[in-house]
């Protein structure tokens, strides 16, 4: 990130923002590009909640969960339609880049992306999705934002610290993240700075998943490829086991 | 940086299995050479049926195509990795409920010689949920009295005890009170009126580890622990109303206040919540530095450890003791809530209902104990991860009431299956550092359970068995279904047949409250 000097102190310069319409393209599953910014506070968008503009200036998540609305032919309850698809199918259609792999006692999260920053971001969302179904949380009228900083001394420790920080934020501030923007992924100092957006978990209201106790180094694997060689075309992927 | 064990398995399953030999009907031995640097053998207590499960895990690991980049170390590898840690004595022992964990396997016991200055303490040998354990309360009620109101009672327990993800304790706590909790353990509960004096007597360590030092617990851990005190948690934690199904040892049962089939008991399975998890997480980071400094090499990064005598080692033990104290207070707070729920339901104070604590065991902890090693009495740091202490009769560390019976060992079943009370034996003291199993142990992965099982089917099955259930998360019902676990009876029988603990009472659930 470029810096500028003001009164003898170096400041980081935020990158220039792209025009809003262009930024929306990433998640425009329902023609969100055509909407104007004035719509952004309308809380009645329901299904397309994940695709609406973010209230926070400059928030440009690299990974975000959108609401998957199945096509309802007979207008029946959504849950029924949903039950016909397996979890993996739904996940694929929602376009999320994580999955859960078999582990006897705990859960192994497999996340991927075009670069490590994206894979880290999806791993974080995978973690939250296990604790509460994230699609319930997207499009909430009150989005909360928070900056997350973590540091380590290699890729493993950095991932561990990053996820631990988010888990800590959940357990102390009850913040459920549905979108993650990685602002800085520094491999020299091994630091990560991210802005996450999400909603507050309300005991008794938010649907419960399974509690994640901690992040582990057990069988942690972080893979980066120069050129995309694997079948799915992921440049970066990671495996992390979380303790249930 | 990738730990050695994560290198692609170069050996075939047959090569690997050659290291695993059958000792007798209840034991297999994992010979040195199975993983690098093993100092002692691995000994796994399994009968023929459970042996198949353990080997199946190994086979899946050897089949590289099956996990496409993912995969994890099977329990046998983890047991062997523990046998490679500095200062380990005797053997790296696994109990019948063993399955793959992180670092140590779950159901793994290892002891380290305190006299050897290279000996280590490992948070991976305790687990994230420090002092996770089981407590059993008895009542003078019978199934005939409780049966008709069990739905209402289950609901009442569910309303009284905060359960599940994101739940918060209802017993008010302040940061100052938390400090006292960490230092005093159940003495705090007693002082504040949440516990009875007798409860302490029937708890391991009398509900207080004296080496606790709250200043060694990070502010992060305290922040996580503060709102969660007196909460059950999620995962495999539960509160169950159970009835006595069978009594195998009348003398011992009577000493525990259990004297008839049909008597109602309450089992609470919980731990140190976010505080313990964070203590463990923090220590992993601190220990990595210590390992580099002291040149300690391990086979798996999750086995981060530090010399017992080092600052990091001592800090961890002091923080672990705090987390242990927190867990006892947590279970005491829930005991208080259970007593309230029962008292309201039956219109009698809890002491008239004879709601005493039978015993409270820890199954994720490290403790300094005296054991015989090669004919010599030694002070060892015994790590029990997913394993319960099972001291024999006449051992000085067990309560007066149980001096003639041996320490009660509480084995929690799974949702809808039986639980057991065992007692410790002399043979267990000699062979397994006075340790036995802790539960059923998972057999099927959480993910598979969610795909294979249907939420409704699992609930229907419980209903036909006459079990009332209150659960916060439907997803968890599938993950925690009895089908996902090993057969607890098989596990307990293996321990009984091997002589490392003795069956005393069998309990059957009639109501389950879960996260």
Short mmCIF file of C-alpha atoms in Angstrom, two decimals, chain B residues 97-383:
data_model
loop_
_atom_site.label_atom_id
_atom_site.label_comp_id
_atom_site.label_asym_id
_atom_site.label_seq_id
_atom_site.Cartn_x
_atom_site.Cartn_y
_atom_site.Cartn_z
CA UNK B 97 -13.12 -44.88 22.97
CA UNK B 98 -10.05 -43.50 21.20
CA UNK B 99 -10.43 -41.57 17.97
CA UNK B 100 -8.49 -38.99 16.02
CA UNK B 101 -8.16 -35.64 17.73
CA UNK B 102 -5.61 -32.87 17.31
CA UNK B 103 -2.13 -33.46 18.67
CA UNK B 104 -2.98 -36.19 21.13
CA UNK B 105 -5.75 -38.54 20.10
CA UNK B 106 -8.97 -38.25 22.08
CA UNK B 107 -8.81 -41.04 24.63
CA UNK B 108 -5.04 -40.80 25.00
CA UNK B 109 -3.05 -40.91 28.24
CA UNK B 110 0.63 -40.09 28.55
CA UNK B 111 2.78 -39.47 31.60
CA UNK B 112 5.98 -37.46 31.74
CA UNK B 113 8.67 -37.88 34.37
CA UNK B 114 8.95 -34.66 36.36
CA UNK B 115 12.43 -35.73 37.51
CA UNK B 116 13.67 -35.62 33.92
CA UNK B 117 14.44 -32.01 33.09
CA UNK B 118 13.65 -32.47 29.40
CA UNK B 119 10.10 -33.61 30.19
CA UNK B 120 7.34 -31.55 28.67
CA UNK B 121 3.81 -30.38 29.28
CA UNK B 122 1.59 -30.14 26.20
CA UNK B 123 -1.68 -28.25 25.90
CA UNK B 124 -2.47 -30.67 23.07
CA UNK B 125 -2.51 -33.41 25.70
CA UNK B 126 -5.21 -31.65 27.66
CA UNK B 127 -7.35 -30.40 24.83
CA UNK B 128 -9.07 -27.11 24.19
CA UNK B 129 -11.84 -27.80 26.62
CA UNK B 130 -9.76 -27.82 29.78
CA UNK B 131 -11.36 -29.81 32.59
CA UNK B 132 -14.25 -30.89 30.47
CA UNK B 133 -15.90 -33.43 32.69
CA UNK B 134 -18.97 -35.22 33.94
CA UNK B 135 -20.89 -34.72 37.15
CA UNK B 136 -23.61 -36.98 38.48
CA UNK B 137 -26.30 -35.90 40.93
CA UNK B 138 -28.53 -38.42 42.60
CA UNK B 139 -32.11 -37.93 43.81
CA UNK B 140 -34.46 -39.96 45.97
CA UNK B 141 -37.05 -39.86 43.19
CA UNK B 142 -38.00 -42.88 41.11
CA UNK B 143 -38.88 -43.26 37.47
CA UNK B 144 -42.51 -43.74 38.44
CA UNK B 145 -42.56 -40.25 39.97
CA UNK B 146 -40.55 -38.48 37.29
CA UNK B 147 -41.83 -40.32 34.20
CA UNK B 148 -45.19 -38.53 33.97
CA UNK B 149 -43.61 -35.08 34.21
CA UNK B 150 -40.44 -35.70 32.23
CA UNK B 151 -41.48 -33.51 29.29
CA UNK B 152 -42.17 -30.62 31.62
CA UNK B 153 -38.98 -31.32 33.53
CA UNK B 154 -36.90 -31.41 30.35
CA UNK B 155 -38.43 -28.08 29.35
CA UNK B 156 -37.72 -26.67 32.78
CA UNK B 157 -34.08 -27.75 32.63
CA UNK B 158 -33.81 -26.28 29.15
CA UNK B 159 -35.24 -23.01 30.45
CA UNK B 160 -32.99 -22.94 33.50
CA UNK B 161 -29.68 -23.88 31.88
CA UNK B 162 -28.39 -21.67 29.06
CA UNK B 163 -27.37 -23.96 26.19
CA UNK B 164 -26.01 -23.73 22.68
CA UNK B 165 -24.01 -21.37 20.54
CA UNK B 166 -23.85 -17.82 21.82
CA UNK B 167 -25.67 -18.51 25.07
CA UNK B 168 -24.89 -16.37 28.09
CA UNK B 169 -24.84 -17.27 31.74
CA UNK B 170 -27.70 -16.13 33.94
CA UNK B 171 -25.76 -16.09 37.18
CA UNK B 172 -24.42 -12.53 37.29
CA UNK B 173 -20.65 -12.22 37.28
CA UNK B 174 -18.31 -9.30 37.40
CA UNK B 175 -14.67 -9.21 36.32
CA UNK B 176 -13.68 -9.20 40.01
CA UNK B 177 -15.81 -12.27 40.66
CA UNK B 178 -14.21 -14.00 37.68
CA UNK B 179 -10.76 -13.48 39.20
CA UNK B 180 -12.00 -15.10 42.40
CA UNK B 181 -13.53 -17.98 40.42
CA UNK B 182 -10.24 -18.65 38.66
CA UNK B 183 -8.35 -18.64 41.90
CA UNK B 184 -10.80 -20.40 44.18
CA UNK B 185 -12.79 -22.79 42.03
CA UNK B 186 -15.64 -24.39 43.90
CA UNK B 187 -14.72 -22.53 47.07
CA UNK B 188 -16.17 -19.53 45.26
CA UNK B 189 -19.39 -21.41 44.47
CA UNK B 190 -19.62 -22.42 48.10
CA UNK B 191 -19.00 -18.91 49.34
CA UNK B 192 -21.61 -17.46 47.01
CA UNK B 193 -24.17 -20.07 47.95
CA UNK B 194 -24.31 -21.93 44.64
CA UNK B 195 -22.82 -25.14 45.98
CA UNK B 196 -23.14 -27.32 49.05
CA UNK B 197 -20.12 -28.11 51.22
CA UNK B 198 -20.57 -31.82 50.44
CA UNK B 199 -20.30 -31.14 46.70
CA UNK B 200 -16.64 -30.26 47.08
CA UNK B 201 -15.90 -33.48 48.91
CA UNK B 202 -17.12 -35.46 45.89
CA UNK B 203 -15.19 -33.58 43.25
CA UNK B 204 -11.71 -34.34 41.92
CA UNK B 205 -9.17 -32.08 43.64
CA UNK B 206 -12.06 -30.90 45.82
CA UNK B 207 -13.01 -28.55 43.03
CA UNK B 208 -9.97 -26.34 43.35
CA UNK B 209 -6.51 -26.57 41.85
CA UNK B 210 -4.20 -24.78 44.22
CA UNK B 211 -1.56 -23.74 41.70
CA UNK B 212 -4.05 -21.52 39.87
CA UNK B 213 -2.74 -18.06 39.13
CA UNK B 214 -5.29 -15.76 37.47
CA UNK B 215 -2.54 -13.38 36.35
CA UNK B 216 -1.40 -16.10 33.91
CA UNK B 217 -4.76 -16.09 32.17
CA UNK B 218 -4.85 -13.61 29.29
CA UNK B 219 -7.31 -10.75 29.16
CA UNK B 220 -8.72 -12.34 26.01
CA UNK B 221 -9.52 -15.56 27.81
CA UNK B 222 -11.16 -13.70 30.66
CA UNK B 223 -13.22 -11.68 28.24
CA UNK B 224 -14.50 -14.85 26.61
CA UNK B 225 -15.11 -16.53 29.95
CA UNK B 226 -17.00 -13.78 31.70
CA UNK B 227 -20.36 -13.97 29.91
CA UNK B 228 -20.31 -17.74 29.55
CA UNK B 229 -20.11 -18.79 33.17
CA UNK B 230 -22.89 -21.21 34.02
CA UNK B 231 -23.58 -22.21 30.44
CA UNK B 232 -23.66 -25.74 29.12
CA UNK B 233 -22.15 -25.08 25.72
CA UNK B 234 -22.83 -27.06 22.57
CA UNK B 235 -21.21 -29.98 20.77
CA UNK B 236 -21.27 -33.15 22.81
CA UNK B 237 -22.16 -31.39 26.05
CA UNK B 238 -25.47 -32.18 27.67
CA UNK B 239 -27.56 -32.39 30.79
CA UNK B 240 -29.55 -35.60 31.12
CA UNK B 241 -32.11 -37.01 33.48
CA UNK B 242 -31.26 -40.67 33.85
CA UNK B 243 -32.61 -43.65 35.71
CA UNK B 244 -30.66 -46.51 37.22
CA UNK B 245 -31.05 -49.43 34.81
CA UNK B 246 -28.82 -52.04 36.35
CA UNK B 247 -26.59 -52.30 39.41
CA UNK B 248 -23.53 -54.52 39.02
CA UNK B 249 -21.82 -53.76 42.31
CA UNK B 250 -24.32 -53.22 45.10
CA UNK B 251 -21.77 -52.39 47.74
CA UNK B 252 -20.13 -49.64 45.72
CA UNK B 253 -23.45 -48.31 44.44
CA UNK B 254 -24.77 -48.06 47.98
CA UNK B 255 -21.74 -46.01 48.97
CA UNK B 256 -22.70 -43.62 46.18
CA UNK B 257 -26.24 -43.38 47.48
CA UNK B 258 -27.64 -45.48 44.66
CA UNK B 259 -29.62 -48.37 46.03
CA UNK B 260 -32.37 -49.31 43.61
CA UNK B 261 -33.16 -49.79 39.97
CA UNK B 262 -35.37 -46.96 38.73
CA UNK B 263 -33.73 -44.31 40.92
CA UNK B 264 -33.45 -40.96 39.12
CA UNK B 265 -30.08 -39.24 38.60
CA UNK B 266 -28.93 -36.16 36.69
CA UNK B 267 -25.77 -36.12 34.61
CA UNK B 268 -24.07 -32.90 33.53
CA UNK B 269 -21.34 -32.94 30.88
CA UNK B 270 -19.62 -29.61 30.32
CA UNK B 271 -16.29 -27.86 30.56
CA UNK B 272 -14.49 -24.56 30.86
CA UNK B 273 -16.23 -22.91 27.91
CA UNK B 274 -14.52 -20.09 26.01
CA UNK B 275 -12.12 -19.37 28.83
CA UNK B 276 -10.50 -22.78 28.63
CA UNK B 277 -10.49 -22.75 24.83
CA UNK B 278 -8.71 -19.42 24.80
CA UNK B 279 -6.17 -20.48 27.45
CA UNK B 280 -5.28 -23.45 25.26
CA UNK B 281 -5.12 -21.33 22.11
CA UNK B 282 -2.91 -18.71 23.76
CA UNK B 283 -0.54 -21.34 25.10
CA UNK B 284 -0.01 -22.89 21.67
CA UNK B 285 1.41 -19.61 20.45
CA UNK B 286 3.63 -19.13 23.50
CA UNK B 287 4.92 -22.68 23.35
CA UNK B 288 5.96 -22.48 19.74
CA UNK B 289 8.57 -19.96 20.78
CA UNK B 290 9.70 -22.12 23.71
CA UNK B 291 10.12 -25.12 21.43
CA UNK B 292 12.34 -23.21 19.10
CA UNK B 293 14.45 -21.92 21.97
CA UNK B 294 14.83 -25.28 23.73
CA UNK B 295 15.20 -27.26 20.51
CA UNK B 296 12.23 -29.52 21.17
CA UNK B 297 11.22 -31.49 18.09
CA UNK B 298 7.78 -32.99 17.67
CA UNK B 299 6.06 -34.84 14.86
CA UNK B 300 2.95 -32.68 14.71
CA UNK B 301 2.59 -28.94 15.11
CA UNK B 302 -0.50 -29.34 17.25
CA UNK B 303 1.74 -31.13 19.79
CA UNK B 304 3.26 -27.80 20.79
CA UNK B 305 4.80 -28.24 24.20
CA UNK B 306 7.28 -26.75 26.64
CA UNK B 307 9.52 -28.17 29.34
CA UNK B 308 7.65 -28.51 32.60
CA UNK B 309 10.31 -26.46 34.35
CA UNK B 310 10.33 -23.67 31.76
CA UNK B 311 8.49 -20.40 32.25
CA UNK B 312 6.05 -21.26 29.45
CA UNK B 313 5.37 -24.67 30.97
CA UNK B 314 4.74 -23.23 34.42
CA UNK B 315 2.59 -20.45 33.01
CA UNK B 316 0.47 -22.94 31.13
CA UNK B 317 0.00 -25.13 34.19
CA UNK B 318 -1.05 -22.11 36.27
CA UNK B 319 -3.49 -20.97 33.57
CA UNK B 320 -4.77 -24.50 33.04
CA UNK B 321 -5.50 -24.71 36.76
CA UNK B 322 -7.54 -21.51 36.49
CA UNK B 323 -9.52 -22.95 33.60
CA UNK B 324 -10.04 -26.13 35.60
CA UNK B 325 -11.38 -24.07 38.50
CA UNK B 326 -13.67 -22.25 36.11
CA UNK B 327 -15.02 -25.55 34.80
CA UNK B 328 -15.85 -26.75 38.30
CA UNK B 329 -17.64 -23.51 39.04
CA UNK B 330 -19.46 -23.87 35.74
CA UNK B 331 -20.68 -27.35 36.59
CA UNK B 332 -21.56 -26.17 40.09
CA UNK B 333 -23.62 -23.31 38.70
CA UNK B 334 -25.51 -25.75 36.50
CA UNK B 335 -25.94 -28.09 39.46
CA UNK B 336 -27.53 -25.16 41.25
CA UNK B 337 -29.86 -24.56 38.31
CA UNK B 338 -30.79 -28.26 38.12
CA UNK B 339 -31.57 -28.28 41.82
CA UNK B 340 -33.77 -25.22 41.33
CA UNK B 341 -35.61 -26.82 38.43
CA UNK B 342 -36.28 -30.02 40.38
CA UNK B 343 -37.25 -28.17 43.53
CA UNK B 344 -39.83 -26.12 41.63
CA UNK B 345 -41.21 -29.16 39.87
CA UNK B 346 -41.60 -31.31 42.97
CA UNK B 347 -42.31 -28.57 45.47
CA UNK B 348 -39.55 -29.65 47.83
CA UNK B 349 -36.17 -28.12 48.59
CA UNK B 350 -33.24 -29.86 46.83
CA UNK B 351 -31.86 -31.32 50.05
CA UNK B 352 -35.15 -33.07 50.72
CA UNK B 353 -34.83 -34.55 47.25
CA UNK B 354 -31.36 -35.79 48.30
CA UNK B 355 -29.79 -34.07 45.30
CA UNK B 356 -26.19 -34.75 46.26
CA UNK B 357 -23.25 -34.87 43.93
CA UNK B 358 -22.23 -38.52 43.51
CA UNK B 359 -18.96 -37.51 41.92
CA UNK B 360 -17.46 -35.06 39.45
CA UNK B 361 -14.71 -36.25 37.10
CA UNK B 362 -12.40 -34.39 34.74
CA UNK B 363 -11.58 -36.01 31.46
CA UNK B 364 -9.40 -33.31 29.88
CA UNK B 365 -6.63 -32.43 32.30
CA UNK B 366 -2.97 -32.78 33.26
CA UNK B 367 -2.07 -33.53 36.87
CA UNK B 368 0.98 -34.24 38.99
CA UNK B 369 0.64 -37.72 40.46
CA UNK B 370 2.77 -40.40 42.05
CA UNK B 371 3.05 -43.64 40.10
CA UNK B 372 5.27 -46.70 40.05
CA UNK B 373 7.46 -46.82 36.97
CA UNK B 374 9.70 -49.89 36.60
CA UNK B 375 9.48 -50.58 40.32
CA UNK B 376 10.31 -47.03 41.30
CA UNK B 377 7.95 -44.40 42.71
CA UNK B 378 8.04 -41.34 40.50
CA UNK B 379 6.25 -38.02 40.27
CA UNK B 380 4.68 -37.82 36.86
CA UNK B 381 2.72 -35.22 34.98
CA UNK B 382 -0.15 -37.34 33.69
CA UNK B 383 -1.99 -35.94 30.67
#
